[in-house]
Short mmCIF file of C-alpha atoms in Angstrom, two decimals:
data_model
loop_
_atom_site.label_atom_id
_atom_site.label_comp_id
_atom_site.label_asym_id
_atom_site.label_seq_id
_atom_site.Cartn_x
_atom_site.Cartn_y
_atom_site.Cartn_z
CA MET F 252 139.34 57.92 125.42
CA LYS F 253 137.91 58.23 128.92
CA SER F 254 134.32 59.11 129.75
CA ALA F 255 132.30 59.37 132.93
CA ALA F 256 128.65 60.23 133.59
CA GLU F 257 127.59 62.59 136.34
CA ASN F 258 123.89 62.69 137.26
CA LEU F 259 122.70 66.27 137.52
CA SER F 260 119.06 65.23 138.05
CA PRO F 261 116.96 62.11 137.46
CA THR F 262 116.58 63.20 133.83
CA ARG F 263 119.80 65.10 133.08
CA VAL F 264 123.39 63.85 132.84
CA LYS F 265 126.78 65.49 132.39
CA LEU F 266 129.35 63.50 130.42
CA ASN F 267 133.01 64.32 131.05
CA VAL F 268 135.14 63.15 128.14
CA GLU F 269 138.94 63.08 127.74
CA VAL F 270 140.64 62.42 124.38
CA THR F 271 144.43 62.04 124.28
CA LEU F 272 146.56 63.74 121.66
CA ASP F 273 147.41 60.34 120.19
CA GLU F 274 143.68 59.58 119.79
CA LEU F 275 143.20 63.03 118.29
CA LYS F 276 146.01 62.55 115.72
CA PRO F 277 143.87 60.74 113.04
CA ASN F 278 141.46 63.65 113.12
CA ILE F 279 144.34 66.15 112.86
CA ASP F 280 145.70 64.30 109.83
CA ALA F 281 142.25 64.34 108.24
CA ALA F 282 141.93 68.05 109.00
CA TYR F 283 145.24 68.77 107.24
CA LYS F 284 143.97 66.93 104.17
CA SER F 285 140.70 68.85 104.27
CA VAL F 286 142.45 72.24 104.58
CA ALA F 287 144.93 71.28 101.84
CA GLU F 288 141.99 70.83 99.46
CA GLN F 289 140.72 74.33 100.28
CA ILE F 290 143.85 76.45 99.82
CA GLN F 291 146.19 77.09 96.92
CA VAL F 292 149.95 77.53 97.32
CA PRO F 293 152.13 78.32 94.27
CA GLY F 294 154.29 75.35 93.34
CA PHE F 295 152.00 72.76 94.95
CA ARG F 296 149.08 70.88 93.48
CA LYS F 297 145.71 71.21 95.19
CA GLY F 298 145.54 68.80 98.09
CA LYS F 299 149.32 68.31 98.18
CA VAL F 300 150.27 71.28 100.36
CA PRO F 301 152.66 70.22 103.17
CA SER F 302 151.53 70.52 106.76
CA ARG F 303 154.24 73.07 107.65
CA LEU F 304 152.98 75.43 104.93
CA ILE F 305 149.39 75.00 106.12
CA ASP F 306 150.54 75.94 109.62
CA GLN F 307 152.14 79.07 108.16
CA ARG F 308 149.09 80.00 106.07
CA VAL F 309 146.14 79.25 108.38
CA GLY F 310 147.78 78.28 111.67
CA ARG F 311 147.99 74.99 113.49
CA GLY F 312 145.31 76.20 115.86
CA TYR F 313 142.77 76.33 113.01
CA VAL F 314 143.71 72.80 111.99
CA LEU F 315 143.26 71.59 115.56
CA GLU F 316 139.88 73.35 115.78
CA THR F 317 138.79 71.66 112.55
CA ALA F 318 139.91 68.27 113.85
CA ILE F 319 137.99 68.72 117.10
CA ASN F 320 134.80 69.86 115.37
CA GLU F 321 134.90 66.89 113.01
CA GLY F 322 135.49 64.40 115.80
CA LEU F 323 133.16 65.68 118.54
CA ASN F 324 130.11 63.71 117.48
CA ASP F 325 132.02 60.43 117.24
CA TRP F 326 133.57 60.90 120.67
CA TYR F 327 130.17 61.86 122.09
CA GLN F 328 128.53 58.74 120.62
CA GLN F 329 131.36 56.61 122.01
CA ALA F 330 130.88 58.16 125.45
CA VAL F 331 127.12 57.46 125.24
CA ALA F 332 127.85 53.81 124.43
CA GLU F 333 130.43 53.50 127.21
CA THR F 334 128.25 55.03 129.92
CA GLY F 335 125.01 53.37 128.76
CA ILE F 336 122.91 56.54 128.97
CA ARG F 337 119.84 56.99 126.73
CA PRO F 338 119.83 60.59 125.44
CA LEU F 339 116.52 62.33 124.75
CA SER F 340 117.58 65.84 123.77
CA ARG F 341 120.25 67.62 121.75
CA PRO F 342 123.60 67.58 123.58
CA GLU F 343 125.00 70.84 124.93
CA VAL F 344 128.79 70.71 124.52
CA GLU F 345 131.43 72.77 126.36
CA ILE F 346 135.11 72.28 125.52
CA THR F 347 137.05 72.76 128.76
CA GLU F 348 140.63 72.01 127.67
CA VAL F 349 142.41 71.96 124.30
CA PRO F 350 145.93 70.55 123.83
CA ASP F 351 148.71 72.98 122.90
CA PRO F 352 149.05 72.91 119.08
CA ALA F 353 152.85 72.96 119.42
CA ALA F 354 153.05 70.26 122.11
CA THR F 355 153.59 66.56 121.58
CA GLU F 356 151.42 65.56 124.52
CA GLY F 357 148.14 66.75 125.96
CA GLU F 358 144.43 66.08 126.12
CA LEU F 359 141.21 67.37 124.72
CA LYS F 360 138.59 67.63 127.45
CA PHE F 361 134.94 68.47 126.95
CA ALA F 362 131.70 68.19 128.89
CA VAL F 363 128.28 67.33 127.49
CA GLU F 364 124.97 67.97 129.22
CA VAL F 365 121.98 66.08 127.85
CA ASP F 366 118.52 65.02 128.99
CA VAL F 367 118.24 61.26 129.38
CA ARG F 368 115.56 58.67 129.90
CA PRO F 369 115.16 58.19 133.66
CA GLU F 370 115.81 54.93 135.42
CA ILE F 371 112.75 53.72 137.33
CA GLU F 372 112.01 51.08 139.91
CA LEU F 373 109.17 48.82 138.84
CA PRO F 374 106.62 47.71 141.43
CA ASP F 375 105.30 44.19 141.73
CA TYR F 376 102.72 44.21 138.95
CA GLU F 377 101.70 40.58 139.40
CA GLY F 378 97.97 40.34 140.07
CA LEU F 379 96.94 43.97 139.67
CA LYS F 380 93.22 44.18 140.46
CA VAL F 381 90.88 46.00 138.08
CA ASP F 382 87.11 46.08 137.66
CA VAL F 383 85.31 46.30 134.33
CA ALA F 384 81.71 46.51 133.19
CA ALA F 385 79.79 43.26 133.01
CA ALA F 386 79.49 41.76 129.53
CA GLU F 387 75.73 41.54 129.44
CA VAL F 388 74.08 41.24 126.06
CA GLY F 389 70.52 42.57 125.99
CA ASP F 390 67.81 42.71 123.37
CA ASP F 391 68.79 46.29 122.58
CA ASP F 392 72.32 45.20 121.68
CA VAL F 393 71.03 42.57 119.28
CA GLN F 394 68.48 44.94 117.77
CA THR F 395 71.17 47.60 117.26
CA ALA F 396 73.40 45.09 115.48
CA LEU F 397 70.49 43.92 113.33
CA ASP F 398 69.55 47.51 112.41
CA GLU F 399 73.16 48.25 111.44
CA LEU F 400 73.13 45.21 109.18
CA ARG F 401 69.81 46.25 107.69
CA GLY F 402 71.27 49.70 107.11
CA ARG F 403 73.91 48.22 104.79
CA PHE F 404 71.14 46.93 102.56
CA GLY F 405 68.87 49.95 102.94
CA THR F 406 67.71 52.11 100.06
CA LEU F 407 67.29 55.88 99.92
CA LYS F 408 63.92 57.28 98.97
CA PRO F 409 62.97 60.96 98.50
CA VAL F 410 60.67 62.46 101.14
CA ASP F 411 58.60 65.63 101.01
CA ARG F 412 59.29 67.05 104.46
CA PRO F 413 61.88 69.12 106.33
CA ALA F 414 65.26 67.46 106.93
CA GLN F 415 65.84 65.75 110.26
CA ALA F 416 68.58 63.73 111.95
CA ASP F 417 69.99 60.82 109.90
CA ASP F 418 68.41 62.02 106.65
CA PHE F 419 70.55 62.00 103.52
CA LEU F 420 70.69 65.34 101.73
CA THR F 421 71.96 66.61 98.42
CA ILE F 422 73.29 70.12 98.97
CA ASP F 423 74.94 73.04 97.20
CA ILE F 424 77.35 74.98 99.37
CA SER F 425 79.51 78.11 99.06
CA ALA F 426 81.80 79.92 101.51
CA SER F 427 82.76 83.59 101.54
CA VAL F 428 85.38 85.44 103.56
CA GLU F 429 84.85 89.21 103.92
CA GLY F 430 82.34 89.14 101.08
CA GLU F 431 84.58 87.26 98.63
CA GLU F 432 83.70 83.70 97.65
CA VAL F 433 86.60 81.37 98.49
CA ASP F 434 85.07 77.96 97.79
CA SER F 435 81.90 76.32 96.46
CA ALA F 436 80.58 72.91 95.50
CA ALA F 437 77.32 71.52 94.13
CA GLY F 438 75.55 68.18 94.40
CA LEU F 439 77.27 67.06 97.59
CA SER F 440 75.82 64.17 99.57
CA TYR F 441 75.56 64.64 103.31
CA GLN F 442 73.97 62.75 106.19
CA VAL F 443 72.47 65.00 108.83
CA GLY F 444 74.27 64.52 112.13
CA SER F 445 77.42 62.94 110.72
CA GLY F 446 79.52 66.04 111.40
CA THR F 447 81.83 65.26 108.48
CA MET F 448 81.82 68.69 106.84
CA LEU F 449 81.67 72.12 108.46
CA GLU F 450 80.90 72.92 112.06
CA GLY F 451 77.38 74.35 112.23
CA LEU F 452 76.18 72.60 109.07
CA ASP F 453 73.97 70.12 110.93
CA GLU F 454 72.11 72.89 112.73
CA ALA F 455 71.76 74.90 109.50
CA VAL F 456 70.21 72.12 107.37
CA THR F 457 67.96 70.63 110.05
CA GLY F 458 64.41 71.77 109.28
CA LEU F 459 65.12 72.78 105.67
CA SER F 460 62.97 71.32 102.91
CA GLU F 461 63.94 70.76 99.29
CA GLY F 462 64.74 74.07 97.60
CA GLU F 463 65.32 75.98 100.86
CA GLU F 464 68.63 77.45 101.98
CA ALA F 465 70.30 78.84 105.09
CA VAL F 466 73.32 80.96 105.94
CA PHE F 467 75.61 80.30 108.90
CA GLU F 468 79.08 81.28 110.06
CA THR F 469 81.90 78.85 110.75
CA LYS F 470 85.69 78.63 110.90
CA LEU F 471 87.30 77.00 107.91
CA ALA F 472 89.41 73.98 108.81
CA GLY F 473 91.57 73.68 105.69
CA GLY F 474 92.94 75.45 102.65
CA GLU F 475 94.62 78.84 102.44
CA HIS F 476 91.85 80.39 104.56
CA ALA F 477 92.12 77.83 107.38
CA GLY F 478 91.20 79.33 110.72
CA GLU F 479 89.31 82.25 109.19
CA THR F 480 85.62 82.91 109.81
CA ALA F 481 83.49 82.34 106.72
CA SER F 482 79.87 83.00 105.84
CA VAL F 483 78.48 79.78 104.38
CA THR F 484 75.35 79.45 102.28
CA VAL F 485 73.87 75.96 102.02
CA LYS F 486 70.95 75.00 99.79
CA VAL F 487 69.12 71.69 100.10
CA THR F 488 68.26 70.24 96.68
CA ALA F 489 67.00 66.83 97.87
CA VAL F 490 65.91 65.16 101.12
CA LYS F 491 66.03 61.38 101.38
CA GLU F 492 65.59 58.88 104.16
CA ARG F 493 67.00 55.40 104.41
CA GLU F 494 64.37 52.68 104.04
CA LEU F 495 65.42 49.50 105.79
CA PRO F 496 64.47 46.03 104.53
CA GLU F 497 62.13 43.90 106.63
CA ALA F 498 63.92 41.69 109.15
CA ASP F 499 62.58 38.38 107.82
CA ASP F 500 63.89 35.11 106.40
CA ASP F 501 64.41 36.68 102.96
CA PHE F 502 66.65 39.33 104.50
CA ALA F 503 68.60 36.70 106.45
CA GLN F 504 69.32 34.84 103.22
CA LEU F 505 70.29 38.08 101.47
CA ALA F 506 72.59 39.44 104.17
CA SER F 507 74.11 36.31 105.68
CA GLU F 508 74.80 32.61 105.38
CA PHE F 509 71.67 31.77 107.38
CA ASP F 510 68.27 30.68 106.09
CA THR F 511 66.09 32.17 108.83
CA ILE F 512 65.98 35.41 110.74
CA GLU F 513 66.12 33.49 114.01
CA GLU F 514 69.42 31.88 113.01
CA LEU F 515 70.75 35.30 112.08
CA ARG F 516 69.63 36.75 115.42
CA GLY F 517 71.38 33.90 117.22
CA ASP F 518 74.62 34.70 115.43
CA LEU F 519 74.25 38.38 116.25
CA VAL F 520 73.89 37.44 119.93
CA LYS F 521 77.25 35.65 119.73
CA GLN F 522 78.86 38.59 117.95
CA ALA F 523 77.47 41.04 120.50
CA ALA F 524 78.80 38.90 123.34
CA GLN F 525 82.22 38.79 121.73
CA SER F 526 82.20 42.56 121.26
CA LYS F 527 81.34 43.00 124.93
CA VAL F 528 84.30 40.85 125.95
CA VAL F 529 86.59 42.85 123.64
CA ALA F 530 85.26 46.01 125.27
CA GLN F 531 86.09 44.49 128.67
CA GLY F 532 89.62 43.85 127.44
CA VAL F 533 90.02 47.46 126.28
CA GLU F 534 88.68 48.77 129.58
CA ALA F 535 90.93 46.43 131.58
CA ARG F 536 93.95 47.42 129.48
CA ASP F 537 93.38 51.13 130.11
CA LYS F 538 92.84 50.62 133.84
CA VAL F 539 95.94 48.44 134.20
CA LEU F 540 98.00 51.16 132.53
CA ASP F 541 96.44 53.77 134.82
CA LYS F 542 97.44 51.69 137.85
CA LEU F 543 101.00 51.31 136.59
CA VAL F 544 101.32 55.07 136.16
CA GLU F 545 99.96 55.57 139.69
CA LEU F 546 102.44 53.07 141.15
CA VAL F 547 105.60 54.28 139.42
CA GLU F 548 107.26 57.66 139.84
CA VAL F 549 108.50 58.75 136.41
CA PRO F 550 110.29 62.12 136.18
CA VAL F 551 109.64 63.84 132.86
CA PRO F 552 112.34 66.02 131.22
CA GLU F 553 111.02 69.51 130.61
CA SER F 554 112.81 69.70 127.25
CA VAL F 555 110.85 66.72 125.93
CA VAL F 556 107.53 68.27 126.91
CA THR F 557 108.44 71.70 125.53
CA GLU F 558 109.58 70.25 122.20
CA GLN F 559 106.42 68.20 121.76
CA VAL F 560 104.10 71.06 122.71
CA GLU F 561 105.80 73.49 120.34
CA ALA F 562 105.76 70.90 117.55
CA HIS F 563 102.01 70.43 118.09
CA PHE F 564 101.31 74.12 117.59
CA ASN F 565 103.83 74.69 114.79
CA PRO F 566 102.28 74.16 111.33
CA ALA F 567 105.77 73.74 109.82
CA ASN F 568 106.16 70.56 111.88
CA GLY F 569 102.77 69.17 110.97
CA GLY F 570 101.06 70.77 113.96
CA HIS F 571 97.95 72.90 114.06
CA ALA F 572 97.71 76.49 112.95
CA ALA F 573 98.28 78.67 115.97
CA ASP F 574 95.08 80.68 115.65
CA GLU F 575 93.65 82.43 118.67
CA ASP F 576 90.96 79.80 119.26
CA HIS F 577 93.29 76.83 118.99
CA ASP F 578 96.46 78.03 120.74
CA THR F 579 95.03 78.70 124.17
CA ASP F 580 96.39 78.16 127.67
CA GLU F 581 93.81 75.42 128.22
CA HIS F 582 94.75 73.60 125.03
CA ARG F 583 98.47 73.90 125.74
CA ALA F 584 97.89 72.48 129.22
CA GLU F 585 95.98 69.58 127.67
CA VAL F 586 98.73 68.85 125.14
CA LYS F 587 101.36 69.08 127.89
CA ALA F 588 99.45 66.63 130.10
CA ASN F 589 99.02 64.20 127.19
CA THR F 590 102.73 64.44 126.35
CA GLU F 591 103.76 63.77 129.95
CA ARG F 592 101.39 60.82 130.17
CA ALA F 593 102.63 59.33 126.90
CA PHE F 594 106.25 59.67 128.07
CA LYS F 595 105.47 57.93 131.36
CA ASN F 596 103.63 55.14 129.53
CA GLU F 597 106.62 54.60 127.26
CA VAL F 598 109.21 54.54 130.04
CA ILE F 599 107.19 52.15 132.21
CA LEU F 600 106.35 49.73 129.41
CA ASP F 601 109.92 49.73 128.09
CA ALA F 602 111.13 48.82 131.57
CA ILE F 603 108.57 46.00 131.78
CA ALA F 604 109.59 44.77 128.32
CA ASP F 605 113.22 44.67 129.50
CA LYS F 606 112.29 42.79 132.65
CA GLU F 607 110.10 40.30 130.78
CA GLU F 608 112.76 39.97 128.03
CA ILE F 609 110.15 40.72 125.38
CA GLY F 610 111.22 40.65 121.75
CA VAL F 611 109.47 41.40 118.47
CA SER F 612 109.27 38.87 115.67
CA GLN F 613 109.22 39.74 112.00
CA GLY F 614 105.63 38.52 111.77
CA GLU F 615 104.53 40.82 114.59
CA LEU F 616 106.21 43.79 112.94
CA ILE F 617 104.51 42.96 109.63
CA GLU F 618 101.15 42.72 111.39
CA TYR F 619 101.66 46.13 112.98
CA LEU F 620 102.75 47.66 109.67
CA VAL F 621 99.70 46.30 107.84
CA THR F 622 97.29 47.45 110.56
CA THR F 623 98.82 50.93 110.73
CA ALA F 624 98.89 51.25 106.95
CA SER F 625 95.17 50.45 106.81
CA GLN F 626 94.46 53.19 109.35
CA TYR F 627 96.16 55.67 107.02
CA GLY F 628 94.47 54.17 103.96
CA MET F 629 97.83 53.26 102.43
CA ASP F 630 99.21 50.23 100.65
CA PRO F 631 101.18 48.18 103.24
CA ASN F 632 104.23 47.80 100.98
CA GLN F 633 104.34 51.51 100.22
CA PHE F 634 103.88 52.34 103.92
CA ALA F 635 106.71 49.94 104.88
CA GLN F 636 109.03 51.58 102.35
CA ILE F 637 108.27 55.05 103.71
CA MET F 638 108.91 53.91 107.28
CA ASP F 639 112.17 52.26 106.26
CA GLN F 640 113.44 55.25 104.28
CA SER F 641 112.60 57.66 107.11
CA GLY F 642 114.30 55.48 109.73
CA GLN F 643 111.05 54.83 111.61
CA VAL F 644 111.27 51.02 111.77
CA PRO F 645 113.07 50.97 115.17
CA MET F 646 110.34 53.24 116.54
CA MET F 647 107.70 50.80 115.30
CA VAL F 648 109.55 47.86 116.83
CA GLY F 649 109.52 49.71 120.15
CA GLU F 650 105.80 50.35 119.78
CA VAL F 651 105.03 46.66 119.22
CA ARG F 652 107.30 45.73 122.12
CA ARG F 653 105.47 48.10 124.47
CA ARG F 654 102.10 46.73 123.40
CA LYS F 655 103.31 43.22 124.19
CA ALA F 656 104.60 44.41 127.57
CA LEU F 657 101.20 45.85 128.48
CA ALA F 658 99.54 42.66 127.28
CA ALA F 659 101.88 40.68 129.54
CA VAL F 660 100.89 42.74 132.58
CA LEU F 661 97.22 42.47 131.67
CA GLY F 662 97.60 38.71 131.37
CA LYS F 663 98.77 38.60 135.01
CA ALA F 664 96.06 40.96 136.30
CA GLU F 665 93.01 39.93 138.30
CA VAL F 666 90.07 41.25 136.32
CA THR F 667 86.53 41.12 137.66
CA ASP F 668 83.31 42.58 136.32
CA SER F 669 80.84 44.84 138.09
CA GLU F 670 78.97 41.78 139.37
CA GLY F 671 82.06 40.25 140.95
CA ASN F 672 82.65 37.60 138.29
CA ALA F 673 86.18 36.80 137.18
CA VAL F 674 86.90 37.87 133.59
CA ASP F 675 89.14 35.66 131.48
CA LEU F 676 91.09 37.73 128.95
CA SER F 677 93.68 35.09 128.09
CA GLU F 678 92.60 34.89 124.46
CA PHE F 679 93.05 38.63 124.01
CA VAL F 680 96.50 39.00 125.58
CA ARG F 681 98.17 35.83 124.31
CA PRO F 682 101.46 36.97 122.74
CA LEU F 683 102.26 35.92 119.21
CA ASN F 684 105.21 33.53 119.44
CA GLU F 685 107.94 33.46 116.83
CA GLU F 686 106.85 30.11 115.50
CA GLU F 687 103.26 31.34 115.30
CA ALA F 688 104.16 34.52 113.43
CA PRO F 689 102.50 34.80 110.03
CA GLU F 690 104.83 34.51 107.07
CA ALA F 691 102.48 36.09 104.56
CA ALA F 692 101.98 39.84 104.50
CA GLU F 693 98.26 39.50 105.23
CA PRO F 694 97.92 39.26 109.02
CA GLN F 695 94.61 39.87 110.69
CA GLN F 696 93.89 43.39 111.81
CA SER F 697 93.66 44.08 115.53
CA GLU F 698 90.10 44.57 116.65
CA ALA F 699 90.42 47.09 119.44
CA THR F 700 93.62 49.10 119.22
CA PRO F 701 93.15 52.88 119.23
CA SER F 702 95.67 54.38 116.81
CA ASP F 703 96.28 57.38 119.08
CA ASP F 704 97.22 55.32 122.16
CA PRO F 705 101.02 54.78 122.25
CA ALA F 706 100.63 52.19 124.97
CA ALA F 707 97.74 50.18 123.58
CA ALA F 708 97.92 46.42 123.84
CA THR F 709 97.15 44.48 120.69
CA PHE F 710 94.07 42.37 121.26
#
């Protein structure tokens, strides 16, 4: 078999493939066997019909067509391997020459057009310069951390006043569409301002006292009436506020390993400082990736963008319902821009991973699986089984590899803060070596890796 790749554009290739009649013969023999199983000829058992009788009954041309159809995918995959292209879309096949069914020599020729991952030229990314916010820890940072800790040990007490931000309410709620009740619930707990239920609920309950109710309109987000406008009645049956414990030595002993509140405050200062440095790492990571995208020209296949955009708005593919408020030109433009950016990120980081000869250890893959499973609230073993059965493990390996590639670039970057001080991020970008990989399935969770960022470095 001969194959050759012809570049039609930076993201589209035409494969010209030639298959000799001798190479086609195993497929022709298999086609005869397949046809023999499908027809009945008096005097012959099923599957034992001679080739000459099959030619008389259905024609040698039909057999040849069957052989070609059965073999096309294998020959295409072989051509992909020989030419080294990386297909991104469904192949478009055109058969240009078919051997004469009665001849003893000849060739099958076909052409395949397919979108491919573009080849890019990487810039010198050694010492990319980025600026981040200074990691200054103020009294407000420590007080915020202390209040959050106190909040974990707070108690709720009823109050006789209208509801306000951060109050905890007990509510009864019902929704109606065109005058017909479609859902209701009683005794729900809700914190004002959390935004975890219906849009417009916070505004409706703010200012209501116990026993009062309000009616507001909203669009339902789920269920069979998703996307429809509903009239919602909410009644407040209790208003409570969180009462925080005093920040004293007793609280320090209750909430921590420390004996005094001053010791606890000192530890919170250290934690706040560490959080600031992690935030610097996240900011530096994002800015390094932005610079890479600015420095590298990455052509994006239109088919990839179109497929992703349509999948986003197609409920059958797990996308959003295409209601008139959601499926807008502005939203489609946003999804398109995000898709193009994600594609560029992937291509650039894959190229860097190739250049840096980055691999993925079993321990790193386990760590990623456990972290991702926790984000979905799933058991890691169950999540791993689902990924394996759906063939998603190679995708996850690529994801980990790209994160390591970005971490490698970040490790070589020159990072300074807003005050001109050099920022050392070596502890956050140090790759996990094979010998350091955890053997147990309980690796530590990454601290600052957004789940929706396909190019996020693992810190």
